JSON list of C-alpha atoms in Angstrom, two decimals:
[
{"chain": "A", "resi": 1, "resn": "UNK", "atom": "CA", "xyz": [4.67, -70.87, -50.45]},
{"chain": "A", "resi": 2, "resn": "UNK", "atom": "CA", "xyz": [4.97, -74.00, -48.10]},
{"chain": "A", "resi": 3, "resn": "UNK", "atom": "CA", "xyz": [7.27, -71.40, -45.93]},
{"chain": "A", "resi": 4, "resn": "UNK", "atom": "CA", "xyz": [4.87, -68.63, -45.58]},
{"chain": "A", "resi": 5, "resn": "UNK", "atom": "CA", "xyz": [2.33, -71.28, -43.91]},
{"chain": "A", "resi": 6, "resn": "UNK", "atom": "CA", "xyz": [4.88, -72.95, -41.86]},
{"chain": "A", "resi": 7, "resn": "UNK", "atom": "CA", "xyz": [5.89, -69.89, -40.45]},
{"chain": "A", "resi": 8, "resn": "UNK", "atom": "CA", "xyz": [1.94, -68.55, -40.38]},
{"chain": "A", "resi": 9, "resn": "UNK", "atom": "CA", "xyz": [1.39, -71.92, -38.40]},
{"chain": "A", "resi": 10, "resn": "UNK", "atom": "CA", "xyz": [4.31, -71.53, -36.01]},
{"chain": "A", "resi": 11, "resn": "UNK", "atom": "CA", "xyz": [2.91, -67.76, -34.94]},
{"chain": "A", "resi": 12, "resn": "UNK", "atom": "CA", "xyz": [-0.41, -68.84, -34.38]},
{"chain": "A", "resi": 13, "resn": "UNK", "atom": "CA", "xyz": [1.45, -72.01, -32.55]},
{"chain": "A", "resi": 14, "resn": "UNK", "atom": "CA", "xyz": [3.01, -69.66, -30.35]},
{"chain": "A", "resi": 15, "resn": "UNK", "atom": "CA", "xyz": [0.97, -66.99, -30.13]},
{"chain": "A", "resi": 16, "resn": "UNK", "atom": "CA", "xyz": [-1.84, -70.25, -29.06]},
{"chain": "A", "resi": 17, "resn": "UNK", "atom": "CA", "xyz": [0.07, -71.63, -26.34]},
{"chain": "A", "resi": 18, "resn": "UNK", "atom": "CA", "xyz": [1.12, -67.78, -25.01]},
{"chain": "A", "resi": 19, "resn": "UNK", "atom": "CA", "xyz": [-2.47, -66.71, -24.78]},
{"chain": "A", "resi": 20, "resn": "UNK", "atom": "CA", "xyz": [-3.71, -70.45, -23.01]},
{"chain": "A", "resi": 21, "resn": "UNK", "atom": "CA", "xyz": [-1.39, -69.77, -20.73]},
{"chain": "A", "resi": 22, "resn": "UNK", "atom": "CA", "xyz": [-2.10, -66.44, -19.87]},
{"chain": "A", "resi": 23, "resn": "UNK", "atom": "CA", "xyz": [-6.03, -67.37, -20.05]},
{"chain": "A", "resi": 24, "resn": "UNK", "atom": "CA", "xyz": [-4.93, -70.89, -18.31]},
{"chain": "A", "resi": 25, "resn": "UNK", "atom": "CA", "xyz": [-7.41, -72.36, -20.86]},
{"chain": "A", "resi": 26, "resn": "UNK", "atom": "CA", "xyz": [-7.65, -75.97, -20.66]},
{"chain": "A", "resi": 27, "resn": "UNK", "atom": "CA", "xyz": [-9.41, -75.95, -24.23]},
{"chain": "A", "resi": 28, "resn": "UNK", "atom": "CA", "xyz": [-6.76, -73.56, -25.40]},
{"chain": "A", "resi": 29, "resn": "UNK", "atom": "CA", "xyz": [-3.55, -76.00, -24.06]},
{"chain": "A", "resi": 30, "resn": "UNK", "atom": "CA", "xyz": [-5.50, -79.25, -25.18]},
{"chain": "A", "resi": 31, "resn": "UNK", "atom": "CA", "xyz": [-5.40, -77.71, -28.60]},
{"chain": "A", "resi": 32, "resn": "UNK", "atom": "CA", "xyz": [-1.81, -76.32, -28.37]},
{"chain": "A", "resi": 33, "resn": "UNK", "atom": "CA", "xyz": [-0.87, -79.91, -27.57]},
{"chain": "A", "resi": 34, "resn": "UNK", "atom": "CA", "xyz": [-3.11, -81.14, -30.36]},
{"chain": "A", "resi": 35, "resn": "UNK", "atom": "CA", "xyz": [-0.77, -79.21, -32.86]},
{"chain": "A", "resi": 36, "resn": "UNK", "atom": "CA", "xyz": [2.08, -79.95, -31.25]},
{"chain": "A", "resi": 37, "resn": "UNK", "atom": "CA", "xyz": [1.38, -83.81, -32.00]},
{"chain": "A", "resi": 38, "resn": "UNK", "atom": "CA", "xyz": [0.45, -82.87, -34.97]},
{"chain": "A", "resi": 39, "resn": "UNK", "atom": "CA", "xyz": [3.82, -80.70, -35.95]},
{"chain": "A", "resi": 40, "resn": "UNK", "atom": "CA", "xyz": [5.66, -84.56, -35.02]},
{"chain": "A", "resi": 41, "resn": "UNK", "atom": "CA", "xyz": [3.76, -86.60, -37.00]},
{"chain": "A", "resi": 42, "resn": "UNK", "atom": "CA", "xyz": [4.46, -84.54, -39.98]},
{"chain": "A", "resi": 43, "resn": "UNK", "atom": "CA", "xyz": [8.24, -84.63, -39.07]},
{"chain": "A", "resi": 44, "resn": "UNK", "atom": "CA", "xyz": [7.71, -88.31, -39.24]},
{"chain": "A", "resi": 45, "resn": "UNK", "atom": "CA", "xyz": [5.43, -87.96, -42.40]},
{"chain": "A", "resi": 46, "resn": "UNK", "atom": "CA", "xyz": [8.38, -85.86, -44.11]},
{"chain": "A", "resi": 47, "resn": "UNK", "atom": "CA", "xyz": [11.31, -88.53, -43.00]},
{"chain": "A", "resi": 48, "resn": "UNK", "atom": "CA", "xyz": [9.22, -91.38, -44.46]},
{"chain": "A", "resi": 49, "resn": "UNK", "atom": "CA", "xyz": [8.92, -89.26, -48.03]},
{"chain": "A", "resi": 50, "resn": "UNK", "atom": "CA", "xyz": [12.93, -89.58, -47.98]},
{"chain": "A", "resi": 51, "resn": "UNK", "atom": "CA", "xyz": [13.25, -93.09, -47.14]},
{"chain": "A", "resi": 52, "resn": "UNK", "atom": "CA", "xyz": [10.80, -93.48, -49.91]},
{"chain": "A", "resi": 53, "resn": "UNK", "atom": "CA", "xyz": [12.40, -91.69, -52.54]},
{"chain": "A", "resi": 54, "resn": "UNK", "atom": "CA", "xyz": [16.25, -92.74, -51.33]},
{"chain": "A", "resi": 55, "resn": "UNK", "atom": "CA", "xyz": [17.27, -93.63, -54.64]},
{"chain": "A", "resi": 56, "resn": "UNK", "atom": "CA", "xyz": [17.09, -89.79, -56.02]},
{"chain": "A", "resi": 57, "resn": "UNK", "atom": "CA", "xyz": [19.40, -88.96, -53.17]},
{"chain": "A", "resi": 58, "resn": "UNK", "atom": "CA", "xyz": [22.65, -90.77, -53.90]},
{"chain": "A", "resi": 59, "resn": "UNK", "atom": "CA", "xyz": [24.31, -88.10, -55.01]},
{"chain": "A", "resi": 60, "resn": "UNK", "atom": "CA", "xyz": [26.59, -87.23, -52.16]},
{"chain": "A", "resi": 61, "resn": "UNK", "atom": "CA", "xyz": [25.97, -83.82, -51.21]},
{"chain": "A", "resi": 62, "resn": "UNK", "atom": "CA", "xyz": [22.34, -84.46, -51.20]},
{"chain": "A", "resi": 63, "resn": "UNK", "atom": "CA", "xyz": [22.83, -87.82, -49.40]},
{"chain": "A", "resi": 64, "resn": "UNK", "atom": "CA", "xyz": [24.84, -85.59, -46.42]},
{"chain": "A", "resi": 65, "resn": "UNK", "atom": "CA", "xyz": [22.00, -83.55, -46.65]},
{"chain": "A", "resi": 66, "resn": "UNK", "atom": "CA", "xyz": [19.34, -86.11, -46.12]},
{"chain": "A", "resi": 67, "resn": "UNK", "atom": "CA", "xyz": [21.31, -87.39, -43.13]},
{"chain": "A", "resi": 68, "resn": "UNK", "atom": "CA", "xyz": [21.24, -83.82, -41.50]},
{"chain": "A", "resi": 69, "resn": "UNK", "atom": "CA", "xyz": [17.95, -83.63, -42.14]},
{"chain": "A", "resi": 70, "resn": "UNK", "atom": "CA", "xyz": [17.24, -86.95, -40.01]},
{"chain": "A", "resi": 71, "resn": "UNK", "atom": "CA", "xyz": [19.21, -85.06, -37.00]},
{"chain": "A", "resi": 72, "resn": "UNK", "atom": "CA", "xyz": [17.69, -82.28, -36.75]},
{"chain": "A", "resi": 73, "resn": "UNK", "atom": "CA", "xyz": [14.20, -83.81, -37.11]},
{"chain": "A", "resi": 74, "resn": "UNK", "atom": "CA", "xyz": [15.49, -86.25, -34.27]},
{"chain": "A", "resi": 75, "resn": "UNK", "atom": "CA", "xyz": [16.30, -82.93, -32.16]},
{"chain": "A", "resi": 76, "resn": "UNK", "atom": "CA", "xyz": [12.83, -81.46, -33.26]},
{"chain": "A", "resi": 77, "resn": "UNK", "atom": "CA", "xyz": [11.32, -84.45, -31.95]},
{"chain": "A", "resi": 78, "resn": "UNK", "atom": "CA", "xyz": [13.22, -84.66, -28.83]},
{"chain": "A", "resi": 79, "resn": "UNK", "atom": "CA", "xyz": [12.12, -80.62, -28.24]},
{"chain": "A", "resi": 80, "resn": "UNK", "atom": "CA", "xyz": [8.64, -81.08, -29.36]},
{"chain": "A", "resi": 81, "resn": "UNK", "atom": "CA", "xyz": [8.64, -84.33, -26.57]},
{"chain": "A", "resi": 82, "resn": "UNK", "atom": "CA", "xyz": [10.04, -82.26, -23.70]},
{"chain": "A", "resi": 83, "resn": "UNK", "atom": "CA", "xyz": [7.77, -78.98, -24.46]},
{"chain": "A", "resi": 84, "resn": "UNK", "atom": "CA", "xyz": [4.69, -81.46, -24.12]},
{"chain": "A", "resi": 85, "resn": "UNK", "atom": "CA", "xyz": [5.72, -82.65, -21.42]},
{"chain": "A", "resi": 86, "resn": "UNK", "atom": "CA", "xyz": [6.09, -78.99, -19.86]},
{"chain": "A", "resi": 87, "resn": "UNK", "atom": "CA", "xyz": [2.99, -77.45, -21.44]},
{"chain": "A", "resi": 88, "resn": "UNK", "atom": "CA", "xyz": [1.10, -80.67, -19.58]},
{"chain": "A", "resi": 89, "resn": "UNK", "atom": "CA", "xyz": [2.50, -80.01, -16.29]},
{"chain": "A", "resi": 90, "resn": "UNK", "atom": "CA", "xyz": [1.77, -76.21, -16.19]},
{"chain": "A", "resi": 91, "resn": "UNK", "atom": "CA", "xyz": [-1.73, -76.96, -17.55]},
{"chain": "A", "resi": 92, "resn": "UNK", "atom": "CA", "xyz": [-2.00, -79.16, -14.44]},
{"chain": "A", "resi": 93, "resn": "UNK", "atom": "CA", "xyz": [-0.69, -76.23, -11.97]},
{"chain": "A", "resi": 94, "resn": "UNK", "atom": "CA", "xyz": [-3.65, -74.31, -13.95]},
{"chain": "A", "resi": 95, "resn": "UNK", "atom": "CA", "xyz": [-6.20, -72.82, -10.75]},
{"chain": "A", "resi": 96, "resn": "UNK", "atom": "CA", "xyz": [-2.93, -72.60, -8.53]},
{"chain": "A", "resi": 97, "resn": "UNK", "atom": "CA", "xyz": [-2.28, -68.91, -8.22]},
{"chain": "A", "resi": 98, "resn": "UNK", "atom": "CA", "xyz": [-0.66, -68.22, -11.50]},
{"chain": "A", "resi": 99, "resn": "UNK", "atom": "CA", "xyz": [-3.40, -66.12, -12.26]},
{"chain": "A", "resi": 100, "resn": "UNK", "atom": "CA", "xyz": [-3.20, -63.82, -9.61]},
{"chain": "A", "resi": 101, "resn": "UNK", "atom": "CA", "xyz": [0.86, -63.08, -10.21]},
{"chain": "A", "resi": 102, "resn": "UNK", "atom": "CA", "xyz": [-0.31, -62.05, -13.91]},
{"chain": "A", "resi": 103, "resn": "UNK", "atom": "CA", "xyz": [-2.68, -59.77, -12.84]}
]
């Protein structure tokens, strides 16, 4: 269940920063960047429920598991940082011609 709306949420994420783009909607990017922030903080939220609940981990295949699962939020994090960064420089280009190329 928690699957079918992350992946509901990640079309309408994409599908959201596809169409502000094409629009160049500064309403539209503002709120793509919105749930971007929003995606990280849960990443965060989700690390801190582990660290909370360590002591049901120490088994060691779940333990390995819990550390690969602080990587690749790390990388997620690092991704989500560098996409906001690019989504806030095109929204800045926004009025620049883009528009026209598109057609």
């Amino acid at each position: 269940s928690i699957l079918s709306i992350g992946l509901l949420f990640c079309f309408f994420w994409a599908m959201l920063g596809f169409y502000a783009v094409r629009k160049e909607s500064n309403n539209l990017m503002y709120l793509f960047n919105v749930l971007s922030l929003l995606e990280i903080v849960y990443i965060i939220f989700k690390c801190v429920n582990i660290v909370e609940h360590w002591s049901e981990y120490k088994t060691d295949h779940v333990e390995k598991l819990a550390y690969t699962l602080y990587c690749v939020a790390a990388l997620a994090i690092v991704v989500r940082g560098i996409l906001l960064y690019v989504a806030e420089t095109v929204r800045r280009d926004f009025g620049h011609g883009l528009q026209e190329h598109l057609g």
